[in-house]
Amino acid sequence: MPEHLPFRIVESVTRSNMSKNDIRHTIPESEDKDKLTAIIPLLADYLSTEKPKGVSVFEPNSLYRKARALMTEAGNTEKDCNGFLQDIVKLYLETGLFVHSTGSLGRQYTGNIPITAVTDLVNSVVNQPSSFYEASQLPCVAEKIMAEELNRFIGFGKDRFAMIETSGGSLANLTALLAARNSHYADCSRTGMAGINGGMRPTIAMGYDVHYSLIRSVNMLGIGRENIVWLPLDGKRRIDASQVPIVLDKARKSGMDIFCMVCSAGTTSTGAVDPLAGLARIAHERGIWLHVDGCHGASLLLSDSLSHKLHGVEQADSLSWDAHKMLFVPSPCSLLFYKDRQKASLAFRESASYVKSDTGEEYGNGELNFECTKRPSIMNLWVAWAIYGRELFASRIEKLCSLCHDAWEMLREQPDFEALHEPEMNILCFRYMPEVLPEGMSDTDFQLAIREAVCRKGRYFISKAKLDDKATLRVVIMNHRHTTETFKELLDEIREVGKELTLNKSKSKNHE
Ligand SMILES: *Cc1c(COP(=O)(O)O)cnc(C)c1O
């Protein structure tokens, strides 16, 4: 699909209903069409850049002043239509990460499937916040369809499972843990934690590399961070299943009541996948809820050649899955699956007379979701799925994972680089280790300085991750236009930056 198609559609939308009806009040008629359609070539231009571009970081105070200067002054009615929208969009396009570019290698999101920009525009125009059927009928139907479509790859019982769409994986994780808590402590949503009898301290067990949203959730659930039972990792940064029973027994003896265990299917820092089947067995033997944080990696389930990595996921009680990561739709769009709809309904028992309607109750998921007004992001996913089917997603994901593996192999041949792990999916942590580091710089300072300097050059955006005590450089291969050449050029850029850092250090030393 040509990448500019969405913008032709934007054009037709802006030319027809929006400009005639709604926008007329705010933009003088003679100018409206030009102003609105003028942003289309800007966006088309933005998308067509071939040169790698990573990130452009404006000094925040100067960006603040620029943004301030773009505002209409009181009483100045002429200025507001004089290219303001264009200037604002231009500034928007100049700042931040260039996720469509091959230079963007640091985050878990990327340029969207182009058609989703159109559906997202339609979402904004029709403005039907989804949660309850009456107000957003097609989004509710789309949510049910996507639940059925994707659950085929998870394998929860099709008559029992439930799925909700949430604004982000962090909220999906929190919601799952709340359902786990309320399922274990039957009356907790009414009495609060103070009403739990027995004197044992309620808690959750999780691996050291869990996403921070889970640690925040523990805080929000009233458990407290210091009560987390930490599960040790093995050499591949996966929860070490052989240690888990020992740790759980010890925690129990010290008064902890572990009601939930969290596994990651793709940790954020390295993409490591915990041994789901083994951990599910341990959890279920002990009556513990198993939540799988698949925000990053659940999408691998769509690929016949990669899905084995999540073997055992069907034994989880809940699974979170970010569609705005490896399903390439605009963020946020996250999915939370439950094995058992009955248990899903325990997260929230509170309802409201003003949102419920008699029609389509079985389609609306408002009862299972914390959110009331919610962007109908599921439409983007459903439309992309309806048009392209699983193939598009599976082939992209396979390509990204295989490129990441190639990158790892390339790294192993470079004596001045060190790979920290063989990639399980499309995330790779590594270090640049030339024979001599700039004088007076620790290894950690050097990696951080490299990352900072690479990003400031503007061609590549990479991220960092701390593994144990080691600072590392981190890439996420997300862009379908990446090639092994992209990675090779990045390594050259890193070497270049390393040289510059060494040179600057010795210059500043000579000045002393
Ligand atoms: C990205 C990520 C999250 C958080 O999801 P958001 O959609 O950013 O809120 C949670 N867990 C893992 C493993 C992630 O990679």
Short mmCIF file of C-alpha atoms and ligand atoms in Angstrom, two decimals, residues 108-109 166-173 209-214 264-269 293-297 320 322 324-325 331-334 427 474, ligand 1:
data_model
loop_
_atom_site.label_atom_id
_atom_site.label_comp_id
_atom_site.label_asym_id
_atom_site.label_seq_id
_atom_site.Cartn_x
_atom_site.Cartn_y
_atom_site.Cartn_z
CA GLN A 108 9.59 -0.82 21.20
CA TYR A 109 7.33 1.08 18.83
CA THR A 166 -6.79 -1.01 27.61
CA SER A 167 -4.87 2.20 27.08
CA GLY A 168 -1.43 0.72 27.50
CA GLY A 169 0.16 -2.41 28.82
CA SER A 170 0.87 -0.86 32.20
CA LEU A 171 -2.86 -0.57 32.84
CA ALA A 172 -3.39 -4.11 31.51
CA ASN A 173 -0.83 -5.39 34.01
CA ASP A 209 13.68 -8.01 35.13
CA VAL A 210 9.91 -7.29 35.23
CA HIS A 211 8.65 -4.06 33.72
CA TYR A 212 8.37 -1.23 36.23
CA SER A 213 4.60 -1.06 35.77
CA LEU A 214 4.36 -4.26 37.81
CA SER A 264 7.60 -12.00 31.34
CA ALA A 265 7.28 -13.15 27.75
CA GLY A 266 9.81 -10.78 26.45
CA THR A 267 11.37 -8.65 29.19
CA THR A 268 11.72 -5.01 28.27
CA SER A 269 15.47 -4.91 28.71
CA ASP A 293 3.42 -9.97 30.86
CA GLY A 294 3.54 -10.44 27.10
CA CYS A 295 3.35 -6.73 26.33
CA HIS A 296 6.38 -6.96 24.13
CA GLY A 297 6.58 -10.58 23.05
CA SER A 320 -1.11 -8.72 28.61
CA ASP A 322 0.65 -4.59 23.48
CA HIS A 324 1.12 -0.81 19.69
CA LYS A 325 4.43 -2.62 19.87
CA SER A 331 -0.42 3.72 20.59
CA PRO A 332 -1.92 3.05 22.95
CA CYS A 333 -3.64 -0.20 22.08
CA SER A 334 -3.16 -3.02 24.55
CA ILE A 427 15.96 -6.72 21.45
CA ARG A 474 20.33 -1.52 23.66
C1 LIG B 1 6.27 -1.91 27.15
C2 LIG B 1 6.10 -2.88 28.22
C3 LIG B 1 5.16 -2.68 29.24
C4 LIG B 1 4.38 -1.40 29.39
O1 LIG B 1 3.46 -1.24 28.42
P1 LIG B 1 2.93 0.23 28.02
O2 LIG B 1 2.03 -0.08 26.89
O3 LIG B 1 4.13 1.01 27.64
O4 LIG B 1 2.24 0.79 29.20
C5 LIG B 1 4.97 -3.68 30.16
N1 LIG B 1 5.70 -4.79 30.11
C6 LIG B 1 6.62 -5.03 29.17
C7 LIG B 1 7.39 -6.30 29.18
C8 LIG B 1 6.87 -4.06 28.20
O5 LIG B 1 7.82 -4.27 27.28
#
